[in-house]
mmCIF file of C-alpha atoms and ligand atoms in Angstrom:
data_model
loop_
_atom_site.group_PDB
_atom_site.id
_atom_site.type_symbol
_atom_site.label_atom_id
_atom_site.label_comp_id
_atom_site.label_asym_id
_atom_site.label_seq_id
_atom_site.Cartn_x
_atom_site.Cartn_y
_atom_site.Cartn_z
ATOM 1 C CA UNK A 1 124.033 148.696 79.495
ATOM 2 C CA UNK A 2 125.601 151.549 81.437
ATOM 3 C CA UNK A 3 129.208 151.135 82.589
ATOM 4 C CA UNK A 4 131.357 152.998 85.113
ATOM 5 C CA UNK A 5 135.120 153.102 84.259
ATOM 6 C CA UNK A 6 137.920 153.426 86.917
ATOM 7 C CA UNK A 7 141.570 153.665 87.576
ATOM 8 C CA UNK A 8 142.204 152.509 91.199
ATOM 9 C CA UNK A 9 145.370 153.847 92.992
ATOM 10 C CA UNK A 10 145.750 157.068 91.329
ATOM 11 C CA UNK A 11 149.061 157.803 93.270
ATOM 12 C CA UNK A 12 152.711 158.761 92.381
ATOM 13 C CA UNK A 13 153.763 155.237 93.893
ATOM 14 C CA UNK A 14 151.990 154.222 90.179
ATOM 15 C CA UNK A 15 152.589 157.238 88.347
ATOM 16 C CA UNK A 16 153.682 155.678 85.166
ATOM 17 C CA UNK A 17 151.441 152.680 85.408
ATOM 18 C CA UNK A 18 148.464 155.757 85.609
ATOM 19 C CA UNK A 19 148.947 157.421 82.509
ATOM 20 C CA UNK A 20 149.783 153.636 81.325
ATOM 21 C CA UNK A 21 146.548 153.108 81.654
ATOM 22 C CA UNK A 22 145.090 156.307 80.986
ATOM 23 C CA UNK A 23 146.435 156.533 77.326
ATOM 24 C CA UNK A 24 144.541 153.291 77.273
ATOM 25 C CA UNK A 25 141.640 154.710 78.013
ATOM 26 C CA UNK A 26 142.217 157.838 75.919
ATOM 27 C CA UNK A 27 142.986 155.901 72.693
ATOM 28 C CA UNK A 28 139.413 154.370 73.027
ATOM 29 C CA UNK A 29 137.745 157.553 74.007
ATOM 30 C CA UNK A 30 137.124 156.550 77.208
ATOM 31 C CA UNK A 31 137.552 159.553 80.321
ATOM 32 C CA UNK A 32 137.620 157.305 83.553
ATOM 33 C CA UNK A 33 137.666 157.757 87.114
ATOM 34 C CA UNK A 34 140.012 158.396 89.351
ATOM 35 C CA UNK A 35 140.697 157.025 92.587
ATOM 36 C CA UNK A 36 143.469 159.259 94.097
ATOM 37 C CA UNK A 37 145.082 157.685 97.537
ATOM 38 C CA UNK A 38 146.574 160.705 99.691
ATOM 39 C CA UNK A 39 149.551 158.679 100.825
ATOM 40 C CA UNK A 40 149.622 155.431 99.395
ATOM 41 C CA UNK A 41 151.130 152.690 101.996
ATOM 42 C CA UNK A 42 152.475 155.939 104.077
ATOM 43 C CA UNK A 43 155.123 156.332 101.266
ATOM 44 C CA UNK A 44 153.911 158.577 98.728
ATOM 45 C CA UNK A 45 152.087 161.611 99.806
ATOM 46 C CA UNK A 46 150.367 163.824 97.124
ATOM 47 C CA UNK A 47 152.138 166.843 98.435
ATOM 48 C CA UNK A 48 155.433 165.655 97.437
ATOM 49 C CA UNK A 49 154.890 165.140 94.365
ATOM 50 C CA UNK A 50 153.641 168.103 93.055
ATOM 51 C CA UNK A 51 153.795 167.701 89.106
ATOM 52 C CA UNK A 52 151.936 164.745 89.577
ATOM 53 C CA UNK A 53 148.880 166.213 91.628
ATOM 54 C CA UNK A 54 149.421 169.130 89.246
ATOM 55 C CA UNK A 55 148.481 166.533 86.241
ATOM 56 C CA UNK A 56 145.651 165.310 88.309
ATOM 57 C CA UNK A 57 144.179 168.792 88.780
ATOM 58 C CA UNK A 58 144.377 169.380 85.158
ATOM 59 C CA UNK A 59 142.793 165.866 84.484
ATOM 60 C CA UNK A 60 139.858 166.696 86.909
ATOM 61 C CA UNK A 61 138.554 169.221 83.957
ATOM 62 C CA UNK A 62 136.899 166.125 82.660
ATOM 63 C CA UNK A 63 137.752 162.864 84.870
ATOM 64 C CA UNK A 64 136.088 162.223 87.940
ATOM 65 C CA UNK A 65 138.220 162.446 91.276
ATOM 66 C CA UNK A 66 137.696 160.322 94.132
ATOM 67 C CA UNK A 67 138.918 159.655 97.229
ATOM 68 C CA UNK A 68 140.267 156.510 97.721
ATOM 69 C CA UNK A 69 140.763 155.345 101.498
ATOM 70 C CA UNK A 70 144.521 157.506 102.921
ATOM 71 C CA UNK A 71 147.181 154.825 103.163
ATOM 72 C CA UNK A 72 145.072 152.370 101.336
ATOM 73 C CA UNK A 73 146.530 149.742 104.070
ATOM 74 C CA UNK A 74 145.160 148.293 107.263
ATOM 75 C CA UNK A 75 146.425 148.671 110.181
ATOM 76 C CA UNK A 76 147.661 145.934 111.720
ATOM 77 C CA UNK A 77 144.298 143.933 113.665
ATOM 78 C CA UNK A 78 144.536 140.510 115.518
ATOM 79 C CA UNK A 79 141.746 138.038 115.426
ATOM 80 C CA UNK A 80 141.035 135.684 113.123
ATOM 81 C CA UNK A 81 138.007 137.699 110.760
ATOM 82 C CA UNK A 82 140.787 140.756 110.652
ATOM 83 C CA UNK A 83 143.119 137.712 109.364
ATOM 84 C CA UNK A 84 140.490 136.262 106.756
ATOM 85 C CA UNK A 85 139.867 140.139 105.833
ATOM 86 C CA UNK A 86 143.120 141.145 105.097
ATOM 87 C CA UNK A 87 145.557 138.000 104.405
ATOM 88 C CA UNK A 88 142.761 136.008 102.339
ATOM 89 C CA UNK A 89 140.605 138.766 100.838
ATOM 90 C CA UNK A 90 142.594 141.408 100.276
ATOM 91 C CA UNK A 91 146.339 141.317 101.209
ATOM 92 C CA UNK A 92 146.518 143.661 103.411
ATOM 93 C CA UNK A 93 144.650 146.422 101.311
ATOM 94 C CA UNK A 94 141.291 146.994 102.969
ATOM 95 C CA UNK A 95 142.289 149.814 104.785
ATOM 96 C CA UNK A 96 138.700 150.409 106.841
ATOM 97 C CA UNK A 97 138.529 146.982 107.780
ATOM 98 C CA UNK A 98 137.574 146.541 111.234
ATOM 99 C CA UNK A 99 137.743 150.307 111.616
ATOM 100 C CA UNK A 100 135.496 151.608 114.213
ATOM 101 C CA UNK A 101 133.175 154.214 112.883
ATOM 102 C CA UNK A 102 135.395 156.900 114.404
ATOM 103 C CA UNK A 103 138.056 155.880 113.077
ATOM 104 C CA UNK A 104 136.400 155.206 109.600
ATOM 105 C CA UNK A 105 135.098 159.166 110.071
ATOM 106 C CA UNK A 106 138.966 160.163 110.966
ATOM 107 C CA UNK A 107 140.335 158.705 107.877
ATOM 108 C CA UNK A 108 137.886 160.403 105.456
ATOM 109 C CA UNK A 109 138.470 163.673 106.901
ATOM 110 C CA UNK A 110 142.176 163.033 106.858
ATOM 111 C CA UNK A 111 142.055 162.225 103.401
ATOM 112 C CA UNK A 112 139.559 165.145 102.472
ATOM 113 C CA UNK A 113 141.883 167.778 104.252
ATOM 114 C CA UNK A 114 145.000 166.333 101.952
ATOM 115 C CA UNK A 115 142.966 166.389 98.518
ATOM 116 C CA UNK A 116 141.202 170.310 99.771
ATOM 117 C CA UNK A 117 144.912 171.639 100.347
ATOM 118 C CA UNK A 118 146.307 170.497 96.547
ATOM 119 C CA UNK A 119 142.707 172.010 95.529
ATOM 120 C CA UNK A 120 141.624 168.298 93.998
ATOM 121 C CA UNK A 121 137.316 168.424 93.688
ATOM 122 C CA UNK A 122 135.850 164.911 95.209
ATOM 123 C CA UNK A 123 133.409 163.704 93.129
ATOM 124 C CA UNK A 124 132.906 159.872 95.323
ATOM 125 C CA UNK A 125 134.381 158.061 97.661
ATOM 126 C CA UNK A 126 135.427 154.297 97.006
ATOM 127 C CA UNK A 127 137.206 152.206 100.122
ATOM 128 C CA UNK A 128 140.202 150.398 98.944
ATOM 129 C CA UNK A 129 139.790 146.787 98.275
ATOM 130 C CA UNK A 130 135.933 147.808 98.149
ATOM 131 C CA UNK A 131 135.729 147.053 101.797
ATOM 132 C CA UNK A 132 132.995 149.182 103.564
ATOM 133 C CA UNK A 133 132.493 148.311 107.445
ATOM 134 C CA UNK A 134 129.261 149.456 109.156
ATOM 135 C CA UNK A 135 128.820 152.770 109.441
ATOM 136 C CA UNK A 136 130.862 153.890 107.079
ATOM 137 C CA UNK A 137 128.350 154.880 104.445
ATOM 138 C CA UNK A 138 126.889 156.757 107.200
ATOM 139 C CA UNK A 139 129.861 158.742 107.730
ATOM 140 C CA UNK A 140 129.907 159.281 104.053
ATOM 141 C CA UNK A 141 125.968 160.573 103.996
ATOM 142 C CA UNK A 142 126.885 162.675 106.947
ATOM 143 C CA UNK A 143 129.355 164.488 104.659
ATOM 144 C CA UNK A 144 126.961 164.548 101.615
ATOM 145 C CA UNK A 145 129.087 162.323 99.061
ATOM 146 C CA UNK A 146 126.666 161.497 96.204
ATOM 147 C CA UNK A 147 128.756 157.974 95.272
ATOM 148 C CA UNK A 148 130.464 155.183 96.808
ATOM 149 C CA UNK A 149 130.679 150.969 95.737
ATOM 150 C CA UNK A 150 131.636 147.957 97.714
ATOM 151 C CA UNK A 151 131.898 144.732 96.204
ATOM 152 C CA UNK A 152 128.376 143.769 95.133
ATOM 153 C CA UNK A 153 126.475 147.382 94.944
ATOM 154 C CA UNK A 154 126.785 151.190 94.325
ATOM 155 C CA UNK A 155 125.619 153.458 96.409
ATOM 156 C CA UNK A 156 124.424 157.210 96.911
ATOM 157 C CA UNK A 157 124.754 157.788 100.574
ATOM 158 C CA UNK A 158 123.379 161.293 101.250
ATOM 159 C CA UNK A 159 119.874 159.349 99.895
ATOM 160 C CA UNK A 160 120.920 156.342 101.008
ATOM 161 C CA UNK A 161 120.085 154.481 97.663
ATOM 162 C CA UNK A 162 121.867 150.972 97.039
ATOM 163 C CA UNK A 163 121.502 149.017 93.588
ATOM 164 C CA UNK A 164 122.968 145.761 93.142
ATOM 165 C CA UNK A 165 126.535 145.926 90.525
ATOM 166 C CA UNK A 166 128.750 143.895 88.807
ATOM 167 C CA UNK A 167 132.570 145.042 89.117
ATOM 168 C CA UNK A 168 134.546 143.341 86.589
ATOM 169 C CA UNK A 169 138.366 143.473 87.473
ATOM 170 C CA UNK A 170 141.590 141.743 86.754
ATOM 171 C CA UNK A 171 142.878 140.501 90.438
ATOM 172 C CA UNK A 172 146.407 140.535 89.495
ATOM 173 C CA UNK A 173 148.267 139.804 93.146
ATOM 174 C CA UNK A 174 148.287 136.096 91.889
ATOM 175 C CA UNK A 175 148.669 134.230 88.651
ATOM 176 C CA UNK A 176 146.005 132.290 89.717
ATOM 177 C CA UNK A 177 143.566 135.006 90.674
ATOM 178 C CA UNK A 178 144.699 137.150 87.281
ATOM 179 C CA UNK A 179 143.751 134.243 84.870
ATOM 180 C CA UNK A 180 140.220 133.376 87.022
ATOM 181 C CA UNK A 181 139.317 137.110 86.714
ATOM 182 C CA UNK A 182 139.856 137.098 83.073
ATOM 183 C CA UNK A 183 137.582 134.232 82.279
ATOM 184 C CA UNK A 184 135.000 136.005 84.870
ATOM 185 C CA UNK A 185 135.622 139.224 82.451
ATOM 186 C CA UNK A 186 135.193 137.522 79.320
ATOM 187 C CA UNK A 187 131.960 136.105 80.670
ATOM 188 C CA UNK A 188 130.455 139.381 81.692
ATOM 189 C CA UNK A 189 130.863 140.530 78.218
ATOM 190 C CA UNK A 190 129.255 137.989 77.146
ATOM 191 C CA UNK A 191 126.205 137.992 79.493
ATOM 192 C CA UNK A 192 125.446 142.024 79.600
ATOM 193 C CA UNK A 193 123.531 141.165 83.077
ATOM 194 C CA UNK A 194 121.444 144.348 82.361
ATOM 195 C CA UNK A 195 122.862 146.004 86.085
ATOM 196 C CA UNK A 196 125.142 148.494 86.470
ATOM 197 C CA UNK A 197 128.814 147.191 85.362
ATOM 198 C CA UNK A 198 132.135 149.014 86.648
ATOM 199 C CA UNK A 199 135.245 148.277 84.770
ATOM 200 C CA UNK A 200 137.987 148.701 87.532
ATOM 201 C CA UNK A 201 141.778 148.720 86.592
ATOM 202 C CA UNK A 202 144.894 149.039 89.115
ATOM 203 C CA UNK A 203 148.030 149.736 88.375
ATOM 204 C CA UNK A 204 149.107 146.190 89.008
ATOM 205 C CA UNK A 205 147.573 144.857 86.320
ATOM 206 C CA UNK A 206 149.928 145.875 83.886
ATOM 207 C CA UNK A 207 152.873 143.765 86.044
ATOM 208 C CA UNK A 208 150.859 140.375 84.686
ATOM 209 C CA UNK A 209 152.294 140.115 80.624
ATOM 210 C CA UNK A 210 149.439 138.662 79.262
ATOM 211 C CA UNK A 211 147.036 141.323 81.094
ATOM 212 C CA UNK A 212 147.866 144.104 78.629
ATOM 213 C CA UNK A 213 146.161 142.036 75.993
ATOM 214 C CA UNK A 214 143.004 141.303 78.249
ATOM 215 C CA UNK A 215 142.756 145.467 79.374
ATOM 216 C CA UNK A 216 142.648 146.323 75.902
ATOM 217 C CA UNK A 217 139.692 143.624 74.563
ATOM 218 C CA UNK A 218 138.033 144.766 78.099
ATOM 219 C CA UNK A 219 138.279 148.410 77.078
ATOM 220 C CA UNK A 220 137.475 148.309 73.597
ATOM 221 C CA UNK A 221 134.319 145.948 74.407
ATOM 222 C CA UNK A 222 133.565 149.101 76.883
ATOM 223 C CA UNK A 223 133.463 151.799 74.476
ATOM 224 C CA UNK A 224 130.872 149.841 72.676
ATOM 225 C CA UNK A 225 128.743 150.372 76.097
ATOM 226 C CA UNK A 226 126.962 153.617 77.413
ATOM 227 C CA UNK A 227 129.394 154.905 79.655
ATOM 228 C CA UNK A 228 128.458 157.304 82.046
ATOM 229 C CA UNK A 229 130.033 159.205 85.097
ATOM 230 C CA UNK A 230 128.747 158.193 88.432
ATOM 231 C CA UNK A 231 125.560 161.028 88.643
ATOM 232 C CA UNK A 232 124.446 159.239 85.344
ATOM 233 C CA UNK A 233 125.142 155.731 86.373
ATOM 234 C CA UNK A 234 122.994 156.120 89.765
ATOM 235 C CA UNK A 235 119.938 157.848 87.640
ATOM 236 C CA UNK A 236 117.443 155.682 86.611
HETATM 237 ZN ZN1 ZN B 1 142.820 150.462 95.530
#
């Protein structure tokens, strides 16, 4: 079964949590993706942390890059679907929730201009909390990006190709949610649906004890899969 790894939140807000989980990864072989946020919550732009991007650059030899939303966080919407959307769903992380496609199309080329300045490649596009309004993709085709995912599916825009995936992820803002997304990752080991599988970690994760234990059975059941970087993972 083909697999897709990630590390969300690539940002120096998580710097140590990163290359947490990147020696992870390393240990097992394993080169993931990274989802690099240009100014994480508007408190941690790239550009002031140079040694960081610096290690990022270097890491993009042989890692994917991708851009991951600006702020990562939504501005602040009334109504009660922007309330379900970002106090229910995602805590205030979907950043292009209720965007309008304009401002969906101003964010991505905010967030391309930051990552072309510190000379990082962009390999995909993912929007944080996997939360893709309408017309979103569109502005991604419209720039040629080869690889985006929301929840349920992956996606190549520039073709406009969608197949159906399983993300498998350890939702770690709540005890709760942590321990229901570890039985949901035990069982997708167990099932090998046969569809394209991404293995996503955040930084967060590692805050939840017994998560350390569950990343590393997730990752070493993962190296025992075909993974592939996103051009591979689309092909048939
Ligand atoms: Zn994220």
């Amino acid at each position: 079964m083909k697999l897709h790894v990630s590390i969300h939140d690539v940002s120096p807000a998580y710097e140590a949590q990163v290359f947490h989980l990147l020696d992870l990864c390393h240990a097992r072989g394993i080169k993931p993706a990274l989802l690099v946020v240009p100014n994480f919550h508007q408190r941690a732009p790239l550009a002031d942390a140079p040694t960081f991007v610096d290690a990022v650059r270097m890491l993009g030899v042989d890692h994917e890059l991708f851009l991951h939303g600006y702020t990562h966080r939504s501005a602040e919407r009334t109504g009660m679907r922007a309330f379900v959307d970002q106090r229910i769903v995602s805590a205030g992380e979907a950043e292009f929730s209720n965007l309008t496609v304009t401002e969906c199309a101003a964010l991505v080329d905010a967030g391309e201009r930051v990552m072309r300045d510190l000379s990082l490649r962009i390999d995909g596009f993912v929007p944080p909390a996997w939360t893709m309004p309408k017309g979103l993709v569109e502005v991604l085709a419209a720039r040629g990006y080869a690889y985006t995912e929301d929840h349920l599916t992956v996606q190549r825009p520039k073709t406009g190709e969608v197949w159906p995936s399983l993300v498998v992820n350890f939702a770690s803002r709540s005890q709760t949610r942590a321990i229901t997304t570890t039985v949901f990752s035990r069982l997708s080991m167990l099932l090998s649906l046969g569809v394209r599988t991404r293995v996503a970690l955040h930084p967060t994760d590692l805050r939840v004890p017994f998560l350390h234990n569950e990343i590393a059975r997730l990752l070493d059941w993962a190296r025992e899969q075909q993974i592939t970087a996103s051009e591979q993972f689309l092909a048939d």
